[in-house]
mmCIF file of C-alpha atoms in Angstrom:
data_model
loop_
_atom_site.group_PDB
_atom_site.id
_atom_site.type_symbol
_atom_site.label_atom_id
_atom_site.label_comp_id
_atom_site.label_asym_id
_atom_site.label_seq_id
_atom_site.Cartn_x
_atom_site.Cartn_y
_atom_site.Cartn_z
ATOM 1 C CA MET A 1 -66.992 -198.153 3.060
ATOM 2 C CA HIS A 2 -67.208 -195.318 0.587
ATOM 3 C CA ASN A 3 -66.875 -191.676 1.569
ATOM 4 C CA ASP A 4 -68.862 -190.118 -1.277
ATOM 5 C CA ILE A 5 -72.044 -192.156 -1.483
ATOM 6 C CA THR A 6 -73.830 -189.514 -3.566
ATOM 7 C CA ARG A 7 -72.047 -190.912 -6.627
ATOM 8 C CA TYR A 8 -73.973 -194.145 -6.119
ATOM 9 C CA ILE A 9 -77.396 -192.723 -5.204
ATOM 10 C CA THR A 10 -80.142 -191.783 -7.659
ATOM 11 C CA LYS A 11 -83.867 -191.079 -7.775
ATOM 12 C CA ALA A 12 -86.659 -193.051 -9.444
ATOM 13 C CA ASP A 13 -87.507 -190.282 -11.928
ATOM 14 C CA VAL A 14 -83.975 -189.952 -13.345
ATOM 15 C CA SER A 15 -83.703 -190.748 -17.063
ATOM 16 C CA ILE A 16 -82.038 -193.878 -18.386
ATOM 17 C CA VAL A 17 -79.386 -191.777 -20.152
ATOM 18 C CA GLU A 18 -78.487 -189.949 -16.952
ATOM 19 C CA VAL A 19 -78.248 -193.091 -14.862
ATOM 20 C CA MET A 20 -76.022 -194.744 -17.482
ATOM 21 C CA GLN A 21 -73.622 -191.827 -17.162
ATOM 22 C CA GLN A 22 -73.754 -192.004 -13.367
ATOM 23 C CA ILE A 23 -72.940 -195.723 -13.371
ATOM 24 C CA ASP A 24 -70.010 -195.038 -15.700
ATOM 25 C CA GLU A 25 -68.629 -192.366 -13.416
ATOM 26 C CA GLY A 26 -69.042 -194.546 -10.343
ATOM 27 C CA ALA A 27 -67.194 -197.423 -12.037
ATOM 28 C CA HIS A 28 -68.838 -200.118 -9.893
ATOM 29 C CA GLY A 29 -71.670 -201.068 -12.243
ATOM 30 C CA ILE A 30 -74.482 -200.158 -9.838
ATOM 31 C CA VAL A 31 -76.412 -197.292 -8.254
ATOM 32 C CA PHE A 32 -79.010 -197.410 -5.486
ATOM 33 C CA VAL A 33 -82.404 -195.738 -5.770
ATOM 34 C CA VAL A 34 -83.835 -193.690 -2.918
ATOM 35 C CA ASP A 35 -87.031 -191.741 -2.324
ATOM 36 C CA ASP A 36 -87.320 -188.120 -1.193
ATOM 37 C CA ASN A 37 -86.503 -189.171 2.370
ATOM 38 C CA ASN A 38 -83.268 -190.870 1.213
ATOM 39 C CA SER A 39 -84.796 -194.264 1.995
ATOM 40 C CA LEU A 40 -83.756 -197.208 -0.153
ATOM 41 C CA ILE A 41 -86.372 -198.358 -2.677
ATOM 42 C CA GLY A 42 -84.350 -200.126 -5.372
ATOM 43 C CA CYS A 43 -81.134 -200.517 -7.326
ATOM 44 C CA VAL A 44 -80.035 -200.402 -10.952
ATOM 45 C CA THR A 45 -77.077 -202.203 -12.505
ATOM 46 C CA ASP A 46 -75.515 -201.779 -15.921
ATOM 47 C CA GLY A 47 -76.979 -205.199 -16.755
ATOM 48 C CA ASP A 48 -80.491 -203.996 -15.875
ATOM 49 C CA ILE A 49 -80.088 -201.089 -18.280
ATOM 50 C CA ARG A 50 -78.698 -203.288 -21.047
ATOM 51 C CA ARG A 51 -81.541 -205.790 -20.755
ATOM 52 C CA TRP A 52 -84.126 -202.996 -20.804
ATOM 53 C CA ILE A 53 -82.652 -201.414 -23.927
ATOM 54 C CA ILE A 54 -82.379 -204.741 -25.775
ATOM 55 C CA LYS A 55 -85.966 -205.611 -24.831
ATOM 56 C CA THR A 56 -87.654 -202.246 -25.453
ATOM 57 C CA ALA A 57 -85.219 -199.933 -27.342
ATOM 58 C CA ASP A 58 -86.708 -197.177 -25.159
ATOM 59 C CA LEU A 59 -84.325 -194.330 -24.348
ATOM 60 C CA ASN A 60 -87.103 -192.243 -22.812
ATOM 61 C CA ALA A 61 -87.484 -194.527 -19.794
ATOM 62 C CA VAL A 62 -86.829 -193.478 -16.212
ATOM 63 C CA VAL A 63 -85.239 -195.484 -13.425
ATOM 64 C CA SER A 64 -88.542 -196.667 -11.947
ATOM 65 C CA ASP A 65 -89.321 -198.469 -15.218
ATOM 66 C CA PHE A 66 -86.513 -200.986 -14.885
ATOM 67 C CA MET A 67 -85.023 -200.841 -11.378
ATOM 68 C CA PHE A 68 -84.864 -203.886 -9.096
ATOM 69 C CA ASN A 69 -87.300 -203.281 -6.241
ATOM 70 C CA ASN A 70 -85.834 -205.559 -3.575
ATOM 71 C CA PRO A 71 -82.126 -204.831 -3.200
ATOM 72 C CA LYS A 72 -80.075 -206.500 -0.481
ATOM 73 C CA PHE A 73 -78.919 -204.326 2.417
ATOM 74 C CA VAL A 74 -77.732 -204.422 6.020
ATOM 75 C CA PHE A 75 -78.564 -202.221 8.958
ATOM 76 C CA SER A 76 -75.736 -200.305 10.544
ATOM 77 C CA SER A 77 -76.171 -202.401 13.696
ATOM 78 C CA ASP A 78 -75.155 -205.485 11.659
ATOM 79 C CA LYS A 79 -71.859 -204.081 10.413
ATOM 80 C CA ASN A 80 -70.047 -207.313 11.329
ATOM 81 C CA LYS A 81 -72.202 -209.150 8.761
ATOM 82 C CA PHE A 82 -71.157 -207.179 5.647
ATOM 83 C CA ILE A 83 -68.906 -209.835 4.185
ATOM 84 C CA GLU A 84 -71.253 -212.645 5.209
ATOM 85 C CA TYR A 85 -74.154 -211.023 3.336
ATOM 86 C CA MET A 86 -72.067 -210.286 0.238
ATOM 87 C CA ASP A 87 -70.818 -213.843 0.102
ATOM 88 C CA LYS A 88 -74.268 -215.309 0.740
ATOM 89 C CA TYR A 89 -75.933 -213.355 -2.082
ATOM 90 C CA SER A 90 -72.906 -213.127 -4.427
ATOM 91 C CA ILE A 91 -73.030 -209.347 -4.581
ATOM 92 C CA ASN A 92 -70.255 -206.775 -4.744
ATOM 93 C CA ALA A 93 -72.043 -203.718 -3.327
ATOM 94 C CA LEU A 94 -74.152 -203.460 -0.196
ATOM 95 C CA PRO A 95 -75.917 -200.364 1.177
ATOM 96 C CA VAL A 96 -75.840 -199.715 4.908
ATOM 97 C CA LEU A 97 -79.138 -198.388 6.333
ATOM 98 C CA ASN A 98 -80.417 -196.884 9.547
ATOM 99 C CA THR A 99 -83.708 -197.969 11.097
ATOM 100 C CA ASP A 100 -85.621 -195.665 8.705
ATOM 101 C CA LYS A 101 -83.944 -197.436 5.773
ATOM 102 C CA GLN A 102 -82.012 -194.306 4.884
ATOM 103 C CA VAL A 103 -78.700 -194.959 3.177
ATOM 104 C CA LEU A 104 -75.803 -194.154 5.485
ATOM 105 C CA ASP A 105 -73.004 -195.781 3.550
ATOM 106 C CA ILE A 106 -72.201 -198.301 0.812
ATOM 107 C CA VAL A 107 -69.784 -201.191 1.150
ATOM 108 C CA PHE A 108 -67.962 -202.379 -1.964
ATOM 109 C CA ARG A 109 -66.201 -205.699 -2.106
ATOM 110 C CA ASN A 110 -63.556 -204.320 -4.419
ATOM 111 C CA ASP A 111 -62.824 -200.615 -4.877
ATOM 112 C CA GLU A 112 -60.599 -201.123 -7.931
ATOM 113 C CA LYS A 113 -61.750 -198.576 -10.521
ATOM 114 C CA ASN A 114 -62.843 -199.468 -14.030
ATOM 115 C CA ARG A 115 -62.751 -203.177 -13.183
ATOM 116 C CA ILE A 116 -64.245 -205.356 -15.900
ATOM 117 C CA LYS A 117 -65.164 -208.870 -14.848
ATOM 118 C CA SER A 118 -63.786 -211.397 -17.270
ATOM 119 C CA ASN A 119 -63.381 -215.114 -17.608
ATOM 120 C CA LYS A 120 -61.963 -217.506 -20.156
ATOM 121 C CA SER A 121 -65.201 -218.088 -22.051
ATOM 122 C CA LEU A 122 -63.757 -216.783 -25.339
ATOM 123 C CA SER A 123 -61.270 -219.620 -25.551
ATOM 124 C CA ASP A 124 -61.088 -220.766 -29.201
ATOM 125 C CA VAL A 125 -63.393 -217.951 -30.350
ATOM 126 C CA PRO A 126 -61.831 -216.439 -33.502
ATOM 127 C CA VAL A 127 -61.163 -212.692 -33.462
ATOM 128 C CA VAL A 128 -60.648 -210.725 -36.682
ATOM 129 C CA ILE A 129 -58.997 -207.302 -36.481
ATOM 130 C CA MET A 130 -59.296 -205.035 -39.507
ATOM 131 C CA ALA A 131 -55.905 -203.339 -39.753
ATOM 132 C CA GLY A 132 -55.373 -202.652 -43.452
ATOM 133 C CA GLY A 133 -56.448 -199.013 -43.691
ATOM 134 C CA LYS A 134 -54.183 -195.992 -44.101
ATOM 135 C CA GLY A 135 -55.585 -194.063 -41.151
ATOM 136 C CA THR A 136 -55.712 -190.790 -43.071
ATOM 137 C CA ARG A 137 -57.615 -189.040 -40.252
ATOM 138 C CA LEU A 138 -54.594 -189.564 -38.000
ATOM 139 C CA TYR A 139 -52.116 -187.925 -40.366
ATOM 140 C CA PRO A 140 -49.244 -187.061 -39.795
ATOM 141 C CA TYR A 141 -48.907 -189.913 -37.246
ATOM 142 C CA THR A 142 -49.754 -192.471 -39.911
ATOM 143 C CA LYS A 143 -47.158 -191.078 -42.289
ATOM 144 C CA ILE A 144 -44.628 -192.770 -40.030
ATOM 145 C CA LEU A 145 -46.542 -195.601 -38.370
ATOM 146 C CA PRO A 146 -49.475 -197.739 -39.482
ATOM 147 C CA LYS A 147 -52.545 -196.937 -37.400
ATOM 148 C CA PRO A 148 -52.501 -200.270 -35.482
ATOM 149 C CA LEU A 149 -49.054 -199.420 -34.068
ATOM 150 C CA ILE A 150 -49.817 -195.890 -32.893
ATOM 151 C CA PRO A 151 -49.146 -196.001 -29.160
ATOM 152 C CA ILE A 152 -51.706 -195.202 -26.503
ATOM 153 C CA GLY A 153 -49.309 -194.531 -23.672
ATOM 154 C CA ASP A 154 -46.485 -196.944 -24.350
ATOM 155 C CA VAL A 155 -48.606 -199.731 -25.872
ATOM 156 C CA PRO A 156 -49.846 -199.778 -29.507
ATOM 157 C CA ILE A 157 -53.596 -199.594 -29.848
ATOM 158 C CA MET A 158 -53.892 -202.986 -31.545
ATOM 159 C CA GLU A 159 -51.907 -204.672 -28.786
ATOM 160 C CA ARG A 160 -54.301 -203.151 -26.254
ATOM 161 C CA ILE A 161 -57.264 -204.515 -28.228
ATOM 162 C CA ILE A 162 -55.712 -207.983 -28.372
ATOM 163 C CA ASP A 163 -54.914 -207.916 -24.651
ATOM 164 C CA ARG A 164 -58.587 -207.264 -23.841
ATOM 165 C CA PHE A 165 -59.607 -210.364 -25.770
ATOM 166 C CA VAL A 166 -56.780 -212.448 -24.294
ATOM 167 C CA GLU A 167 -58.046 -211.573 -20.791
ATOM 168 C CA CYS A 168 -61.287 -213.328 -21.777
ATOM 169 C CA GLY A 169 -59.493 -216.404 -23.097
ATOM 170 C CA ALA A 170 -59.155 -215.638 -26.820
ATOM 171 C CA ASN A 171 -55.977 -217.132 -28.250
ATOM 172 C CA GLU A 172 -56.219 -216.931 -32.043
ATOM 173 C CA PHE A 173 -56.377 -213.717 -34.058
ATOM 174 C CA TYR A 174 -56.760 -212.961 -37.757
ATOM 175 C CA ILE A 175 -55.324 -209.579 -38.686
ATOM 176 C CA THR A 176 -56.083 -208.106 -42.098
ATOM 177 C CA VAL A 177 -53.140 -206.015 -43.262
ATOM 178 C CA ASN A 178 -52.208 -203.850 -46.220
ATOM 179 C CA TYR A 179 -50.678 -200.425 -45.485
ATOM 180 C CA LYS A 180 -47.217 -200.734 -43.867
ATOM 181 C CA LYS A 181 -47.927 -204.398 -43.180
ATOM 182 C CA SER A 182 -44.256 -205.323 -42.748
ATOM 183 C CA MET A 183 -44.014 -202.991 -39.740
ATOM 184 C CA ILE A 184 -47.025 -204.631 -38.119
ATOM 185 C CA LYS A 185 -45.620 -208.112 -38.685
ATOM 186 C CA SER A 186 -42.197 -207.143 -37.366
ATOM 187 C CA TYR A 187 -43.603 -205.642 -34.200
ATOM 188 C CA PHE A 188 -45.571 -208.743 -33.227
ATOM 189 C CA GLU A 189 -42.760 -211.087 -34.236
ATOM 190 C CA ASP A 190 -40.452 -209.224 -31.840
ATOM 191 C CA LEU A 191 -43.161 -209.282 -29.182
ATOM 192 C CA ASN A 192 -43.310 -213.086 -29.435
ATOM 193 C CA PRO A 193 -46.788 -213.364 -27.868
ATOM 194 C CA LYS A 194 -48.305 -216.544 -26.474
ATOM 195 C CA TYR A 195 -51.394 -216.153 -28.655
ATOM 196 C CA LYS A 196 -51.426 -217.002 -32.350
ATOM 197 C CA ILE A 197 -51.653 -214.358 -35.087
ATOM 198 C CA ASN A 198 -52.683 -215.209 -38.643
ATOM 199 C CA TYR A 199 -52.077 -212.440 -41.186
ATOM 200 C CA VAL A 200 -54.581 -211.892 -43.982
ATOM 201 C CA GLU A 201 -52.940 -209.816 -46.698
ATOM 202 C CA GLU A 202 -54.914 -207.497 -48.966
ATOM 203 C CA ASN A 203 -53.506 -206.549 -52.350
ATOM 204 C CA LYS A 204 -55.953 -203.659 -52.498
ATOM 205 C CA PRO A 205 -58.336 -202.025 -50.019
ATOM 206 C CA LEU A 206 -61.363 -204.273 -49.415
ATOM 207 C CA GLY A 207 -63.201 -202.335 -46.712
ATOM 208 C CA THR A 208 -64.114 -203.548 -43.253
ATOM 209 C CA GLY A 209 -65.776 -206.708 -44.554
ATOM 210 C CA GLY A 210 -64.298 -207.625 -47.918
ATOM 211 C CA SER A 211 -61.087 -209.095 -46.542
ATOM 212 C CA LEU A 212 -63.035 -211.720 -44.574
ATOM 213 C CA LYS A 213 -63.282 -213.679 -47.816
ATOM 214 C CA LEU A 214 -59.475 -213.886 -47.887
ATOM 215 C CA ILE A 215 -59.317 -215.906 -44.669
ATOM 216 C CA ASN A 216 -58.406 -219.421 -45.655
ATOM 217 C CA LYS A 217 -60.432 -221.173 -42.978
ATOM 218 C CA LYS A 218 -63.998 -222.288 -42.443
ATOM 219 C CA PHE A 219 -65.122 -221.176 -39.018
ATOM 220 C CA ASP A 220 -67.469 -223.371 -37.001
ATOM 221 C CA LYS A 221 -68.563 -220.796 -34.419
ATOM 222 C CA PRO A 222 -69.453 -217.088 -34.317
ATOM 223 C CA LEU A 223 -66.504 -214.737 -34.584
ATOM 224 C CA PHE A 224 -65.661 -211.292 -33.299
ATOM 225 C CA ILE A 225 -64.754 -208.639 -35.850
ATOM 226 C CA THR A 226 -63.300 -205.315 -34.720
ATOM 227 C CA ASN A 227 -61.672 -202.261 -36.190
ATOM 228 C CA CYS A 228 -58.093 -201.677 -35.094
ATOM 229 C CA ASP A 229 -58.645 -198.223 -33.611
ATOM 230 C CA ILE A 230 -61.261 -198.704 -30.886
ATOM 231 C CA LEU A 231 -61.451 -200.172 -27.403
ATOM 232 C CA ILE A 232 -64.649 -201.363 -25.770
ATOM 233 C CA ASN A 233 -64.352 -201.134 -21.988
ATOM 234 C CA ALA A 234 -67.060 -203.697 -21.276
ATOM 235 C CA ASP A 235 -67.457 -207.442 -20.810
ATOM 236 C CA LEU A 236 -66.566 -209.105 -24.110
ATOM 237 C CA SER A 237 -67.594 -212.514 -22.804
ATOM 238 C CA ASP A 238 -71.074 -211.242 -21.977
ATOM 239 C CA MET A 239 -71.405 -209.822 -25.500
ATOM 240 C CA TYR A 240 -70.624 -213.221 -26.987
ATOM 241 C CA GLU A 241 -73.015 -214.988 -24.613
ATOM 242 C CA GLN A 242 -75.785 -212.536 -25.509
ATOM 243 C CA HIS A 243 -75.184 -213.164 -29.225
ATOM 244 C CA ILE A 244 -75.581 -216.916 -28.739
ATOM 245 C CA LYS A 245 -78.664 -216.631 -26.516
ATOM 246 C CA SER A 246 -80.428 -214.150 -28.798
ATOM 247 C CA GLY A 247 -80.154 -216.269 -31.931
ATOM 248 C CA ASN A 248 -78.752 -213.279 -33.812
ATOM 249 C CA ALA A 249 -76.933 -213.752 -37.076
ATOM 250 C CA VAL A 250 -75.191 -210.428 -36.458
ATOM 251 C CA THR A 251 -74.745 -208.534 -33.221
ATOM 252 C CA ILE A 252 -73.489 -204.954 -33.474
ATOM 253 C CA ILE A 253 -71.849 -203.561 -30.367
ATOM 254 C CA SER A 254 -73.511 -200.182 -29.994
ATOM 255 C CA SER A 255 -72.592 -197.206 -27.850
ATOM 256 C CA LEU A 256 -74.831 -194.508 -26.474
ATOM 257 C CA LYS A 257 -73.962 -191.138 -28.005
ATOM 258 C CA ASN A 258 -75.253 -187.923 -26.466
ATOM 259 C CA ILE A 259 -75.309 -184.798 -28.604
ATOM 260 C CA VAL A 260 -76.113 -181.384 -27.146
ATOM 261 C CA VAL A 261 -77.534 -178.878 -29.625
ATOM 262 C CA PRO A 262 -75.663 -175.659 -28.732
ATOM 263 C CA TYR A 263 -78.676 -173.411 -29.390
ATOM 264 C CA GLY A 264 -82.213 -172.895 -28.263
ATOM 265 C CA VAL A 265 -84.464 -175.084 -30.408
ATOM 266 C CA LEU A 266 -87.890 -173.895 -31.530
ATOM 267 C CA LYS A 267 -90.854 -176.137 -32.150
ATOM 268 C CA VAL A 268 -93.043 -174.328 -34.660
ATOM 269 C CA LYS A 269 -96.647 -174.840 -35.731
ATOM 270 C CA GLU A 270 -98.805 -173.293 -38.447
ATOM 271 C CA GLN A 271 -98.358 -169.648 -39.467
ATOM 272 C CA GLY A 272 -94.957 -169.474 -37.861
ATOM 273 C CA LEU A 273 -96.242 -169.564 -34.294
ATOM 274 C CA ILE A 274 -93.877 -170.963 -31.702
ATOM 275 C CA GLU A 275 -95.325 -173.901 -29.810
ATOM 276 C CA GLU A 276 -92.382 -174.698 -27.563
ATOM 277 C CA MET A 277 -88.794 -173.633 -26.892
ATOM 278 C CA GLN A 278 -86.043 -175.934 -25.641
ATOM 279 C CA GLU A 279 -82.712 -174.528 -24.519
ATOM 280 C CA LYS A 280 -79.753 -176.624 -25.689
ATOM 281 C CA PRO A 281 -81.609 -179.962 -25.820
ATOM 282 C CA LYS A 282 -79.709 -183.245 -25.535
ATOM 283 C CA LEU A 283 -80.270 -185.887 -28.198
ATOM 284 C CA SER A 284 -79.364 -189.509 -27.487
ATOM 285 C CA TYR A 285 -78.663 -192.218 -30.061
ATOM 286 C CA PHE A 286 -76.987 -195.584 -30.265
ATOM 287 C CA VAL A 287 -74.085 -195.647 -32.726
ATOM 288 C CA ASN A 288 -72.145 -198.438 -34.385
ATOM 289 C CA THR A 289 -68.810 -198.892 -32.580
ATOM 290 C CA GLY A 290 -67.194 -200.973 -35.324
ATOM 291 C CA VAL A 291 -67.264 -204.200 -33.288
ATOM 292 C CA TYR A 292 -69.410 -207.102 -34.501
ATOM 293 C CA ILE A 293 -70.153 -210.709 -33.705
ATOM 294 C CA ILE A 294 -71.287 -212.667 -36.757
ATOM 295 C CA ASN A 295 -72.243 -216.218 -37.542
ATOM 296 C CA PRO A 296 -69.677 -217.793 -39.866
ATOM 297 C CA GLU A 297 -72.091 -218.724 -42.664
ATOM 298 C CA LEU A 298 -72.615 -215.030 -43.429
ATOM 299 C CA ILE A 299 -69.095 -214.804 -44.843
ATOM 300 C CA ASP A 300 -70.351 -216.725 -47.883
ATOM 301 C CA TYR A 301 -72.517 -213.709 -48.803
ATOM 302 C CA ILE A 302 -69.550 -211.355 -49.081
ATOM 303 C CA PRO A 303 -68.586 -210.910 -52.762
ATOM 304 C CA ASP A 304 -65.096 -211.982 -53.797
ATOM 305 C CA ASP A 305 -62.398 -209.368 -54.405
ATOM 306 C CA THR A 306 -64.810 -206.501 -53.752
ATOM 307 C CA PHE A 307 -64.672 -203.443 -51.517
ATOM 308 C CA TYR A 308 -67.330 -204.266 -48.938
ATOM 309 C CA HIS A 309 -68.159 -202.882 -45.494
ATOM 310 C CA MET A 310 -69.575 -204.695 -42.474
ATOM 311 C CA PRO A 311 -72.789 -202.600 -42.402
ATOM 312 C CA GLN A 312 -73.501 -203.959 -45.890
ATOM 313 C CA LEU A 313 -73.262 -207.483 -44.495
ATOM 314 C CA ALA A 314 -75.681 -206.569 -41.696
ATOM 315 C CA ASP A 315 -78.074 -205.184 -44.326
ATOM 316 C CA LYS A 316 -77.747 -208.409 -46.298
ATOM 317 C CA ALA A 317 -78.575 -210.473 -43.220
ATOM 318 C CA MET A 318 -81.732 -208.425 -42.673
ATOM 319 C CA GLU A 319 -82.705 -208.862 -46.341
ATOM 320 C CA LEU A 320 -82.429 -212.607 -45.794
ATOM 321 C CA GLY A 321 -84.781 -212.378 -42.824
ATOM 322 C CA LEU A 322 -82.055 -213.123 -40.282
ATOM 323 C CA LYS A 323 -81.869 -211.481 -36.882
ATOM 324 C CA VAL A 324 -79.536 -208.505 -36.562
ATOM 325 C CA GLY A 325 -79.328 -207.246 -33.004
ATOM 326 C CA MET A 326 -77.347 -204.874 -30.872
ATOM 327 C CA TYR A 327 -75.488 -205.027 -27.577
ATOM 328 C CA PRO A 328 -75.535 -201.614 -25.892
ATOM 329 C CA VAL A 329 -72.609 -200.125 -23.987
ATOM 330 C CA SER A 330 -72.362 -196.711 -22.383
ATOM 331 C CA GLU A 331 -70.770 -193.697 -24.017
ATOM 332 C CA ASP A 332 -67.714 -193.860 -21.764
ATOM 333 C CA ALA A 333 -67.191 -197.551 -22.538
ATOM 334 C CA PHE A 334 -66.548 -196.762 -26.215
ATOM 335 C CA LEU A 335 -63.031 -195.446 -26.766
ATOM 336 C CA ASP A 336 -62.162 -194.417 -30.311
ATOM 337 C CA MET A 337 -58.837 -193.182 -31.678
ATOM 338 C CA GLY A 338 -59.921 -192.733 -35.283
ATOM 339 C CA GLU A 339 -59.237 -188.995 -35.030
ATOM 340 C CA ILE A 340 -56.594 -187.061 -33.112
ATOM 341 C CA GLU A 341 -58.992 -185.471 -30.617
ATOM 342 C CA GLU A 342 -60.592 -188.839 -29.912
ATOM 343 C CA MET A 343 -57.139 -190.366 -29.451
ATOM 344 C CA LYS A 344 -56.407 -187.792 -26.740
ATOM 345 C CA ARG A 345 -59.716 -188.676 -25.050
ATOM 346 C CA MET A 346 -58.723 -192.346 -25.096
ATOM 347 C CA GLU A 347 -55.390 -191.546 -23.447
ATOM 348 C CA GLU A 348 -57.157 -189.511 -20.760
ATOM 349 C CA LYS A 349 -59.721 -192.226 -20.120
ATOM 350 C CA LEU A 350 -57.033 -194.901 -19.817
ATOM 351 C CA LYS A 351 -54.881 -192.530 -17.746
ATOM 352 C CA VAL A 352 -51.791 -193.067 -19.876
#
C-alpha cells in the first residue's frame, strides 16, 4: 500500500509536460487518471508518453489524448487478490477501488525508488565514451583531474556511466582520450574491471565525432555514443530496441527541458496594442543530451583527422535521406555535470 496516493493521481486535462514531471517524482513509472468524483478512468505510463511524443511530437497534448482507458484494478473487498492480479496481468501497480470506483489506495509490487528495469540485451553492443576534452567549464576541478575522473560521491562520473551500461549487459567499451589520458588509464587499470576497455588516443582535439574514425574496428551493429559527463536515468535497453524497430540511422536521446520566463510576456498586435498577457510562461523543448545510437556505416562519412561533432553527423544522415529520430526522456532523467551547478544537481539527484 502507499500512504500518499495523491502523488500517483492525475486528471484528464493535465498537460503532457506536467504529467511527465509527476511520473518522475513518483518514481514508479505510472499515474492513474480520475474524474472529478475521484473515480478511476485511465492510467498513463512513461512508455505511453514516450510513444505519443515519438508518434506526434506534440507537447501541447493533455492526458486524455494518450491515456489507457481500461486500467486493471481490484475492489477493496478483494484485497487478498492483489498479488494474484499483478502476477496474472504482469503489472507492478494496482489501484484499489471502492464500489463507486473511487481510488482508495495503490499497491506497488516494489517500492524501491528510482528503479530502472534492465536486462542483458546490450550484450556485445559497442559503447563509445567521448572522454578527450579538457572540461574547461569545470575548472578548477579539471586542473587536477580529467573530467571523466571527477567523482560524483565516491565514484568517478565515467565509472558510473559504464556501470549503467554494464547493468544492461554491455561488456566492451571504446574510450576516446586525450587530456590527462594517463590518469584515466591508470585508474581503470587499478580498478581491474570485468568488462573490456579499448582506448582510442587523439593527438589533437577531434570533437565529439571525429575520433570515431580512429577506432580500428569495423562494427557490425549499431553502437551507443555518449559524452563522459552525463547520466541518463532511463532504460538503455529500450532505447536500443526502439532504434532497431524504428529503422533510424541515428537516434538522439532527447530530454524535456522546461524554461520559465521570469517576466510577464506581452503578445502585441498592430499599433502597439496588447492582445494578451502571460505571467511567467513556461516553455518546453526537447534538447540533445549528448547520447546517440548510430548505425555503423555512418562512420564512413566522418572526415579523417578533422574536428567533427556528432550533430554534424546527424545532419549528414538527414542530407542523405536517412532517418534521424529521437528517444525522449524526462527532464529529471537527464543528469549533466558539464558545469559546476549541474554537477551539484547530479549529486543531489543521486543522493551522494
